[in-house]
GROMACS .gro file of C-alpha atoms in nm:
model
  438
    1MET     CA    1  18.221  19.708   3.395
    2LYS     CA    2  18.287  20.014   3.565
    3HIS     CA    3  18.706  19.899   3.575
    4ARG     CA    4  18.665  19.889   3.206
    5PHE     CA    5  18.505  20.189   3.118
    6LEU     CA    6  18.775  20.382   3.373
    7HIS     CA    7  19.005  20.259   3.174
    8LEU     CA    8  18.922  20.332   2.801
    9SER     CA    9  18.772  20.673   2.965
   10GLU     CA   10  19.150  20.677   3.024
   11ARG     CA   11  19.286  20.583   2.703
   12LEU     CA   12  19.103  20.775   2.536
   13ARG     CA   13  19.185  21.098   2.703
   14ALA     CA   14  19.490  21.021   2.636
   15SER     CA   15  19.445  21.053   2.288
   16PHE     CA   16  19.534  21.333   2.048
   17TRP     CA   17  19.259  21.269   1.807
   18VAL     CA   18  18.958  21.196   1.998
   19ILE     CA   19  18.853  21.524   2.057
   20PRO     CA   20  18.889  21.651   1.705
   21ALA     CA   21  18.763  21.348   1.531
   22LEU     CA   22  18.416  21.421   1.778
   23MET     CA   23  18.402  21.799   1.642
   24MET     CA   24  18.453  21.699   1.320
   25VAL     CA   25  18.180  21.471   1.333
   26ALA     CA   26  17.928  21.698   1.503
   27ALA     CA   27  18.036  22.046   1.201
   28LEU     CA   28  17.976  21.774   0.934
   29LEU     CA   29  17.634  21.723   1.130
   30LEU     CA   30  17.540  22.083   1.205
   31ALA     CA   31  17.618  22.133   0.789
   32GLN     CA   32  17.392  21.936   0.663
   33GLY     CA   33  17.125  22.047   0.954
   34LEU     CA   34  17.202  22.412   0.920
   35LEU     CA   35  17.163  22.374   0.495
   36ALA     CA   36  16.788  22.224   0.625
   37ALA     CA   37  16.724  22.432   0.799
   38ASP     CA   38  16.795  22.726   0.540
   39ARG     CA   39  16.561  22.556   0.301
   40VAL     CA   40  16.299  22.573   0.533
   41TRP     CA   41  16.385  22.974   0.726
   42LYS     CA   42  16.386  23.276   0.539
   43ILE     CA   43  16.563  23.432   0.830
   44ASP     CA   44  16.703  23.710   0.588
   45HIS     CA   45  16.369  23.796   0.590
   46LEU     CA   46  16.308  23.881   0.937
   47PRO     CA   47  16.279  24.213   1.106
   48GLY     CA   48  16.660  24.288   1.193
   49PHE     CA   49  16.858  24.044   0.985
   50GLY     CA   50  16.861  24.169   0.654
   51TRP     CA   51  17.203  24.249   0.678
   52LEU     CA   52  17.319  23.891   0.691
   53ARG     CA   53  17.140  23.817   0.367
   54LEU     CA   54  17.344  23.731   0.062
   55HIS     CA   55  17.282  23.838  -0.291
   56ASP     CA   56  17.414  23.557  -0.477
   57PRO     CA   57  17.532  23.185  -0.421
   58ASP     CA   58  17.884  23.270  -0.552
   59SER     CA   59  17.925  23.502  -0.275
   60ALA     CA   60  17.855  23.209  -0.019
   61ARG     CA   61  18.097  22.942  -0.190
   62ALA     CA   62  18.406  23.263  -0.235
   63LEU     CA   63  18.288  23.335   0.187
   64LEU     CA   64  18.309  22.965   0.255
   65GLY     CA   65  18.613  22.939   0.088
   66ALA     CA   66  18.821  23.165   0.202
   67ILE     CA   67  18.725  23.051   0.576
   68ALA     CA   68  18.777  22.641   0.411
   69GLY     CA   69  19.132  22.773   0.304
   70SER     CA   70  19.262  22.992   0.611
   71THR     CA   71  19.128  22.764   0.869
   72ILE     CA   72  19.348  22.451   0.736
   73THR     CA   73  19.650  22.685   0.668
   74VAL     CA   74  19.598  22.759   1.061
   75ALA     CA   75  19.535  22.371   1.132
   76GLY     CA   76  19.887  22.315   0.974
   77THR     CA   77  20.030  22.572   1.186
   78VAL     CA   78  19.859  22.462   1.501
   79PHE     CA   79  20.021  22.118   1.462
   80SER     CA   80  20.380  22.274   1.433
   81ILE     CA   81  20.376  22.415   1.694
   82THR     CA   82  20.233  22.161   1.909
   83THR     CA   83  20.468  21.886   1.778
   84VAL     CA   84  20.746  22.173   1.846
   85ALA     CA   85  20.630  22.162   2.199
   86LEU     CA   86  20.628  21.808   2.246
   87THR     CA   87  21.000  21.748   2.084
   88LEU     CA   88  21.074  22.064   2.410
   89ALA     CA   89  20.897  21.843   2.669
   90SER     CA   90  21.044  21.556   2.556
   91ASN     CA   91  21.464  21.680   2.528
   92GLN     CA   92  21.414  21.883   2.865
   93PHE     CA   93  21.183  21.702   3.073
   94GLY     CA   94  21.184  21.332   2.959
   95PRO     CA   95  20.992  21.101   2.688
   96ARG     CA   96  20.717  21.056   2.984
   97LEU     CA   97  20.603  21.374   3.023
   98VAL     CA   98  20.468  21.399   2.652
   99ARG     CA   99  20.169  21.197   2.804
  100ASN     CA  100  20.056  21.514   2.991
  101PHE     CA  101  20.085  21.719   2.667
  102ILE     CA  102  19.841  21.484   2.442
  103ARG     CA  103  19.617  21.481   2.728
  104ASP     CA  104  19.597  21.880   2.718
  105ARG     CA  105  19.250  21.931   2.651
  106GLY     CA  106  19.289  22.341   2.508
  107THR     CA  107  19.559  22.148   2.243
  108GLN     CA  108  19.283  21.888   2.151
  109VAL     CA  109  19.019  22.117   2.144
  110SER     CA  110  19.207  22.386   1.990
  111LEU     CA  111  19.302  22.158   1.677
  112GLY     CA  112  18.978  22.077   1.675
  113ILE     CA  113  18.782  22.370   1.604
  114PHE     CA  114  19.002  22.444   1.316
  115LEU     CA  115  18.954  22.107   1.136
  116SER     CA  116  18.600  22.124   1.233
  117THR     CA  117  18.550  22.435   1.085
  118PHE     CA  118  18.731  22.372   0.763
  119ILE     CA  119  18.516  21.987   0.759
  120TYR     CA  120  18.168  22.231   0.799
  121ALA     CA  121  18.299  22.510   0.556
  122LEU     CA  122  18.359  22.288   0.311
  123MET     CA  123  18.021  22.045   0.353
  124SER     CA  124  17.846  22.393   0.334
  125MET     CA  125  18.008  22.506   0.013
  126ARG     CA  126  17.885  22.140  -0.148
  127GLY     CA  127  17.541  22.231  -0.034
  128ILE     CA  128  17.490  22.561  -0.202
  129GLY     CA  129  17.288  22.538  -0.512
  130SER     CA  130  17.360  22.748  -0.851
  131ASP     CA  131  16.997  22.903  -0.822
  132PRO     CA  132  17.029  23.238  -0.665
  133LEU     CA  133  16.645  23.223  -0.644
  134GLU     CA  134  16.625  22.893  -0.497
  135VAL     CA  135  16.811  22.949  -0.127
  136ARG     CA  136  16.996  23.231   0.029
  137HIS     CA  137  17.190  22.980   0.254
  138THR     CA  138  17.185  23.335   0.526
  139LEU     CA  139  17.249  23.048   0.871
  140THR     CA  140  17.507  22.859   0.694
  141VAL     CA  141  17.683  23.112   0.573
  142THR     CA  142  17.653  23.317   0.917
  143PHE     CA  143  17.708  23.033   1.133
  144ALA     CA  144  18.085  22.988   0.940
  145LEU     CA  145  18.155  23.337   1.046
  146LEU     CA  146  18.089  23.251   1.404
  147LEU     CA  147  18.300  22.991   1.391
  148THR     CA  148  18.586  23.158   1.187
  149LEU     CA  149  18.554  23.369   1.481
  150GLY     CA  150  18.575  23.115   1.761
  151CYS     CA  151  18.882  23.033   1.541
  152ILE     CA  152  19.085  23.393   1.613
  153ALA     CA  153  18.974  23.324   1.978
  154TYR     CA  154  19.129  22.981   2.008
  155LEU     CA  155  19.454  23.080   1.799
  156ILE     CA  156  19.552  23.347   2.099
  157TYR     CA  157  19.461  23.095   2.389
  158PHE     CA  158  19.628  22.786   2.208
  159ILE     CA  159  19.936  23.041   2.154
  160HIS     CA  160  19.877  23.137   2.569
  161ASN     CA  161  19.861  22.788   2.664
  162VAL     CA  162  20.135  22.673   2.508
  163ALA     CA  163  20.380  22.893   2.679
  164GLN     CA  164  20.204  22.806   2.976
  165SER     CA  165  20.273  22.431   2.915
  166ILE     CA  166  20.612  22.409   2.869
  167GLN     CA  167  20.686  22.618   3.211
  168VAL     CA  168  20.859  22.385   3.457
  169ASP     CA  169  20.669  22.515   3.722
  170ASN     CA  170  20.375  22.443   3.518
  171ILE     CA  171  20.402  22.102   3.445
  172THR     CA  172  20.476  22.010   3.808
  173PHE     CA  173  20.197  22.172   3.892
  174HIS     CA  174  19.954  21.935   3.696
  175ILE     CA  175  20.146  21.632   3.785
  176ASN     CA  176  20.151  21.705   4.149
  177ARG     CA  177  19.761  21.722   4.065
  178GLU     CA  178  19.743  21.416   3.923
  179PHE     CA  179  19.952  21.277   4.223
  180ARG     CA  180  19.724  21.367   4.499
  181SER     CA  181  19.433  21.311   4.274
  182ALA     CA  182  19.603  20.919   4.303
  183LEU     CA  183  19.669  20.942   4.656
  184GLU     CA  184  19.300  20.993   4.726
  185THR     CA  185  19.205  20.729   4.526
  186ILE     CA  186  19.448  20.445   4.625
  187TYR     CA  187  19.527  20.568   4.999
  188PRO     CA  188  19.163  20.677   5.094
  189ARG     CA  189  19.083  20.798   5.432
  190GLU     CA  190  18.953  20.608   5.777
  191GLU     CA  191  18.588  20.654   5.773
  192ALA     CA  192  18.604  20.573   5.352
  193ARG     CA  193  18.786  20.221   5.409
  194ASP     CA  194  18.560  19.890   5.387
  195ARG     CA  195  18.644  19.689   5.668
  196ARG     CA  196  18.592  19.362   5.530
  197ASN     CA  197  18.932  19.414   5.406
  198THR     CA  198  19.277  19.397   5.592
  199ARG     CA  199  19.652  19.418   5.606
  200ARG     CA  200  19.783  19.169   5.746
  201ASP     CA  201  20.184  18.966   5.752
  202LEU     CA  202  20.132  18.755   5.420
  203ARG     CA  203  20.482  18.530   5.553
  204THR     CA  204  20.249  18.439   5.846
  205LEU     CA  205  19.919  18.409   5.608
  206LYS     CA  206  19.840  17.988   5.572
  207LEU     CA  207  19.659  17.961   5.247
  208GLY     CA  208  19.648  17.566   5.139
  209ASP     CA  209  19.874  17.339   4.967
  210ASP     CA  210  19.658  17.297   4.677
  211SER     CA  211  19.748  17.577   4.459
  212LEU     CA  212  19.725  17.605   4.102
  213CYS     CA  213  20.015  17.911   3.915
  214VAL     CA  214  19.875  18.133   3.658
  215ARG     CA  215  20.137  18.274   3.456
  216ALA     CA  216  20.117  18.574   3.188
  217ARG     CA  217  20.076  18.507   2.814
  218ASN     CA  218  20.177  18.853   2.687
  219GLU     CA  219  20.457  19.046   2.772
  220GLY     CA  220  20.329  19.433   2.878
  221TYR     CA  221  20.318  19.701   3.198
  222VAL     CA  222  20.034  19.615   3.455
  223GLN     CA  223  19.779  19.858   3.387
  224MET     CA  224  19.552  19.812   3.616
  225ILE     CA  225  19.382  19.491   3.815
  226ASN     CA  226  19.005  19.410   3.831
  227ARG     CA  227  18.985  19.321   4.228
  228PRO     CA  228  18.574  19.317   4.250
  229ALA     CA  229  18.591  19.081   3.979
  230LEU     CA  230  18.870  18.854   4.089
  231ILE     CA  231  18.673  18.835   4.423
  232ASP     CA  232  18.329  18.765   4.272
  233TRP     CA  233  18.475  18.504   4.084
  234ALA     CA  234  18.664  18.315   4.375
  235LYS     CA  235  18.325  18.363   4.577
  236ALA     CA  236  18.175  18.189   4.300
  237HIS     CA  237  18.363  17.915   4.297
  238ASN     CA  238  18.467  17.921   4.693
  239CYS     CA  239  18.864  17.931   4.661
  240ARG     CA  240  19.111  18.171   4.710
  241VAL     CA  241  19.345  18.397   4.495
  242GLN     CA  242  19.658  18.523   4.531
  243LEU     CA  243  19.801  18.765   4.348
  244LEU     CA  244  20.208  18.827   4.245
  245CYS     CA  245  20.236  19.128   4.079
  246HIS     CA  246  20.098  19.496   4.117
  247PRO     CA  247  20.014  19.802   3.903
  248GLY     CA  248  20.273  19.962   3.753
  249ILE     CA  249  20.506  19.655   3.672
  250PHE     CA  250  20.699  19.450   3.395
  251ALA     CA  251  20.527  19.154   3.351
  252PHE     CA  252  20.705  18.935   3.107
  253HIS     CA  253  20.536  18.699   2.906
  254TRP     CA  254  20.658  18.383   3.131
  255ARG     CA  255  20.582  18.555   3.480
  256PRO     CA  256  20.363  18.411   3.683
  257VAL     CA  257  20.085  18.663   3.791
  258ALA     CA  258  19.870  18.434   4.035
  259ARG     CA  259  19.818  18.168   4.255
  260VAL     CA  260  19.509  18.003   4.279
  261TYR     CA  261  19.417  17.787   4.618
  262ASP     CA  262  19.191  17.528   4.640
  263PRO     CA  263  19.107  17.589   4.216
  264PRO     CA  264  18.761  17.463   4.082
  265ARG     CA  265  18.756  17.089   4.001
  266ASP     CA  266  18.471  17.153   3.734
  267LEU     CA  267  18.675  17.414   3.566
  268ASP     CA  268  19.045  17.278   3.353
  269SER     CA  269  19.343  17.462   3.436
  270GLN     CA  270  19.316  17.696   3.047
  271GLU     CA  271  18.986  17.835   3.177
  272ILE     CA  272  19.076  17.940   3.569
  273ALA     CA  273  19.406  18.118   3.335
  274ASN     CA  274  19.138  18.293   3.091
  275ASP     CA  275  18.940  18.423   3.424
  276ILE     CA  276  19.233  18.547   3.577
  277LEU     CA  277  19.395  18.666   3.295
  278ASN     CA  278  19.061  18.874   3.187
  279ALA     CA  279  19.067  19.036   3.542
  280ILE     CA  280  19.444  19.176   3.468
  281THR     CA  281  19.512  19.470   3.198
  282LEU     CA  282  19.825  19.476   3.053
  283GLY     CA  283  19.990  19.732   2.811
  284PRO     CA  284  20.268  19.877   2.615
  285GLN     CA  285  20.315  20.160   2.921
  286ALA     CA  286  20.279  20.222   3.285
  287THR     CA  287  19.936  20.433   3.358
  288ALA     CA  288  19.810  20.612   3.651
  289GLU     CA  289  19.515  20.487   3.741
  290GLN     CA  290  19.614  20.245   3.994
  291ASP     CA  291  19.969  20.344   3.992
  292ILE     CA  292  20.050  20.524   4.244
  293ILE     CA  293  20.491  20.521   4.142
  294PHE     CA  294  20.355  20.616   3.807
  295SER     CA  295  20.335  21.023   3.891
  296ILE     CA  296  20.650  20.990   4.137
  297ARG     CA  297  20.830  20.848   3.911
  298GLN     CA  298  20.792  21.190   3.680
  299LEU     CA  299  20.853  21.407   3.946
  300ALA     CA  300  21.155  21.266   3.936
  301GLN     CA  301  21.278  21.254   3.656
  302ILE     CA  302  21.185  21.613   3.607
  303ALA     CA  303  21.435  21.656   3.952
  304VAL     CA  304  21.676  21.401   3.771
  305ARG     CA  305  21.751  21.614   3.472
  306ALA     CA  306  21.732  21.929   3.652
  307LEU     CA  307  22.032  21.758   3.871
  308SER     CA  308  22.235  21.685   3.542
  309PRO     CA  309  22.565  21.878   3.448
  310GLY     CA  310  22.367  21.980   3.137
  311ILE     CA  311  22.091  22.166   3.265
  312ASN     CA  312  22.214  22.216   3.636
  313ASP     CA  313  21.929  22.363   3.734
  314PRO     CA  314  21.850  22.326   4.136
  315PHE     CA  315  21.530  22.496   4.206
  316THR     CA  316  21.385  22.308   3.971
  317ALA     CA  317  21.491  21.983   4.219
  318TYR     CA  318  21.362  22.144   4.474
  319SER     CA  319  21.003  22.189   4.325
  320CYS     CA  320  21.023  21.808   4.257
  321ILE     CA  321  21.112  21.764   4.625
  322ASP     CA  322  20.892  21.946   4.783
  323ARG     CA  323  20.575  21.832   4.614
  324LEU     CA  324  20.711  21.445   4.649
  325VAL     CA  325  20.724  21.484   5.036
  326ASP     CA  326  20.430  21.632   5.042
  327GLY     CA  327  20.281  21.331   4.888
  328VAL     CA  328  20.453  21.105   5.054
  329GLY     CA  329  20.311  21.274   5.356
  330ILE     CA  330  19.975  21.205   5.302
  331VAL     CA  331  20.070  20.832   5.229
  332LEU     CA  332  20.187  20.884   5.629
  333GLN     CA  333  19.900  20.966   5.699
  334ARG     CA  334  19.622  20.735   5.570
  335PRO     CA  335  19.556  20.401   5.728
  336PRO     CA  336  19.864  20.122   5.533
  337LEU     CA  337  19.715  19.964   5.191
  338PRO     CA  338  19.465  19.644   5.280
  339ASN     CA  339  19.624  19.300   5.098
  340CYS     CA  340  19.342  19.055   5.201
  341PHE     CA  341  19.008  19.096   5.071
  342HIS     CA  342  18.743  18.923   5.235
  343ASP     CA  343  18.363  18.896   5.048
  344ASP     CA  344  18.049  18.959   5.184
  345GLN     CA  345  18.024  18.692   5.444
  346GLU     CA  346  18.368  18.749   5.578
  347GLN     CA  347  18.576  18.477   5.405
  348LEU     CA  348  18.924  18.579   5.229
  349ARG     CA  349  18.903  18.534   4.882
  350LEU     CA  350  19.196  18.783   4.728
  351VAL     CA  351  19.515  18.790   4.908
  352VAL     CA  352  19.806  19.081   4.662
  353ASP     CA  353  20.123  19.205   4.702
  354GLU     CA  354  20.037  19.610   4.797
  355LEU     CA  355  20.349  19.858   4.777
  356ASP     CA  356  20.480  19.968   5.153
  357PHE     CA  357  20.555  20.315   5.266
  358ALA     CA  358  20.962  20.206   5.221
  359ASP     CA  359  20.845  20.133   4.871
  360VAL     CA  360  20.673  20.467   4.743
  361LEU     CA  361  20.933  20.660   4.991
  362ALA     CA  362  21.210  20.449   4.774
  363ALA     CA  363  21.045  20.532   4.430
  364ALA     CA  364  21.051  20.904   4.491
  365LEU     CA  365  21.386  21.031   4.631
  366ASP     CA  366  21.613  20.717   4.521
  367GLU     CA  367  21.724  20.848   4.188
  368ILE     CA  368  21.725  21.197   4.337
  369ARG     CA  369  21.943  21.098   4.635
  370GLU     CA  370  22.202  20.937   4.386
  371TYR     CA  371  22.217  21.183   4.182
  372GLY     CA  372  22.214  21.492   4.410
  373ARG     CA  373  22.494  21.338   4.635
  374GLY     CA  374  22.742  21.584   4.490
  375SER     CA  375  22.514  21.903   4.529
  376GLY     CA  376  22.532  22.033   4.920
  377VAL     CA  377  22.252  22.257   4.840
  378VAL     CA  378  22.022  22.008   4.737
  379MET     CA  379  22.121  21.719   5.010
  380ARG     CA  380  22.022  22.024   5.264
  381HIS     CA  381  21.668  22.023   5.061
  382LEU     CA  382  21.605  21.700   5.091
  383ILE     CA  383  21.738  21.621   5.431
  384GLY     CA  384  21.514  21.947   5.515
  385ALA     CA  385  21.203  21.836   5.384
  386LEU     CA  386  21.272  21.520   5.573
  387ILE     CA  387  21.254  21.631   5.845
  388GLU     CA  388  20.946  21.743   5.843
  389LEU     CA  389  20.816  21.474   5.725
  390ALA     CA  390  20.915  21.270   6.010
  391ASP     CA  391  20.738  21.509   6.287
  392ILE     CA  392  20.441  21.274   6.151
  393CYS     CA  393  20.597  20.963   6.133
  394SER     CA  394  20.455  20.738   6.347
  395ARG     CA  395  20.428  20.376   6.228
  396ASP     CA  396  20.715  20.172   6.362
  397GLU     CA  397  20.783  20.026   6.020
  398ASP     CA  398  20.782  20.364   5.882
  399ARG     CA  399  21.012  20.499   6.112
  400ARG     CA  400  21.297  20.163   6.034
  401ALA     CA  401  21.191  20.288   5.605
  402LEU     CA  402  21.322  20.687   5.709
  403ASN     CA  403  21.590  20.565   5.950
  404ALA     CA  404  21.733  20.332   5.641
  405LEU     CA  405  21.679  20.628   5.375
  406THR     CA  406  21.886  20.904   5.671
  407GLU     CA  407  22.196  20.676   5.690
  408ARG     CA  408  22.232  20.622   5.319
  409LEU     CA  409  22.158  20.988   5.300
  410ALA     CA  410  22.483  21.076   5.562
  411GLU     CA  411  22.684  20.815   5.356
  412ASP     CA  412  22.637  20.972   5.039
  413CYS     CA  413  22.675  21.316   5.230
  414GLU     CA  414  23.015  21.182   5.362
  415ASN     CA  415  23.140  21.037   5.049
  416GLY     CA  416  23.046  21.355   4.807
  417ILE     CA  417  23.027  21.646   5.021
  418GLU     CA  418  23.347  21.857   5.026
  419ASP     CA  419  23.222  22.206   5.135
  420ARG     CA  420  23.332  22.228   5.441
  421PHE     CA  421  22.994  22.480   5.549
  422ASP     CA  422  22.764  22.266   5.382
  423ILE     CA  423  22.904  21.956   5.585
  424ALA     CA  424  22.878  22.104   5.876
  425THR     CA  425  22.482  22.197   5.806
  426ILE     CA  426  22.441  21.825   5.731
  427GLU     CA  427  22.533  21.732   6.013
  428LYS     CA  428  22.291  21.921   6.222
  429GLN     CA  429  22.017  21.804   6.040
  430LEU     CA  430  22.089  21.468   6.010
  431SER     CA  431  22.121  21.482   6.385
  432THR     CA  432  21.783  21.667   6.394
  433LEU     CA  433  21.682  21.400   6.162
  434ARG     CA  434  21.792  21.059   6.406
  435ARG     CA  435  21.629  21.250   6.726
  436THR     CA  436  21.265  21.277   6.543
  437LEU     CA  437  21.305  20.943   6.450
  438LYS     CA  438  21.346  20.834   6.805
   0.00000   0.00000   0.00000
C-alpha cells in the first residue's frame, strides 16, 4: 500500500491540473462560506471597518465582474507563456525535460491562483442579491480584493520563475537535485542497509528446477516494483521469485518478467501470474521513483544536445559531466545493491536483476563519449573528471569498468582528435588515469 501511495503521489505531482483544480474547489467553497458569513456578521458596522462598506449591490457586482474578467484574461496569458516555455524546453533540451517544467510548483500555483480568483469572483457575483438593505457582502468583496492583490504578486513571481526555469544552469541543478535524492533512496549508506539482504553472483545461485515463467500482458516501462509484497507473497506460499526485469526497462507484452521457483500447487498458473504482475507497475514512460538511470539520461541528453553542431555549447556539456561524475562517485562509495532478499526467517524469497556500477557508468557517459569524441576540450574535461573518480574507486569490479571505459576513450581520441596539443594533453591524462586505476 505504501508503494502504491508513493507512486500515486508521484503521478499527481507530475500532473499540471491537480493543484489548480484543488485551488478552484477551495475558492468555490470559500465563496459560499463568506457569503454565509456576511449574512451573520456585519463587519462594516465595527469601529474602524467602515471604509470597507459598499453602499449597493450593483457596486459589488461591478467590482467582482472586473476582477473576474481581468483574472481570466491574465490566466490565459499565463497559460500561453507556459506553453511557450514548454516548447522552448522541448526543442532545446529534449522532450523528456518537459516533465520537469510541468512538475514546477510555482507554475502550477500561479495558474491556480488566477483561475481560483476567477471562480471566487464568479460565485460571489451569483450570491449577491438585489436588495441594498438585505446584506452588504463586505467580507466577500474584501476577500476578492485580497485575492486580486495576491494575483498581482504571483504574476511578478511567475514571470521571474519562467525566466529562471529556462536557464540551463537551473535546469541541471534541479535535475541533479532529483538525481541525488534518488541516489540516497536507491543506494543507502552502509548503516542503513537491511542485513538480511545480500549480493551474490547469480550465475552460481541454485534456485531449483521446478519453475513457472511469468510474462507481461501489456507493454510499457517498468515504473515500480513492490519488493516487500513479492517477499511476503513468496513467504506465504513457501517459494522463491526471481525478477527478470528492473525499473526503467521497456517490457514488451510477451517479455518474461519473473520466474517462480517451486510454485504453489494450490494456485493455478493464472492466479500466480496475476499476483506477481500486481506487484509490477507498468506505464507509458519511465519515472525516477526506483530508476536511477532516469535522471542520468536527462543530464546526458542535455550534454549530447549541447554537443550537437546546431548548438555547439561545450560549457553546458562540462556542467552535465561534472554532475554526472559526482553522482557516479556516490555509487562508488556506497555498498553494492543487494540482489538476494530474505524473509524474517533468513529464507531466500526474492532474487532481482540489479544494475551494477558498469551499467550506471555506461548510462552516464557512453552517449557523451560517442558525440564528444571529436572535441578535444570535451574529452580533456571528461578524462579529467574520471581521474578524480578513479581516486575513490576501490572495488575490483568497479576498476575493471573504469579501465574498460578508459580504453574506449583512448580509441575514440586516437580516431577523432586531430589537434596536436589536445592529443598530447589527452595522452598524459590517460596515463595518469591508468596509473590511478592500477
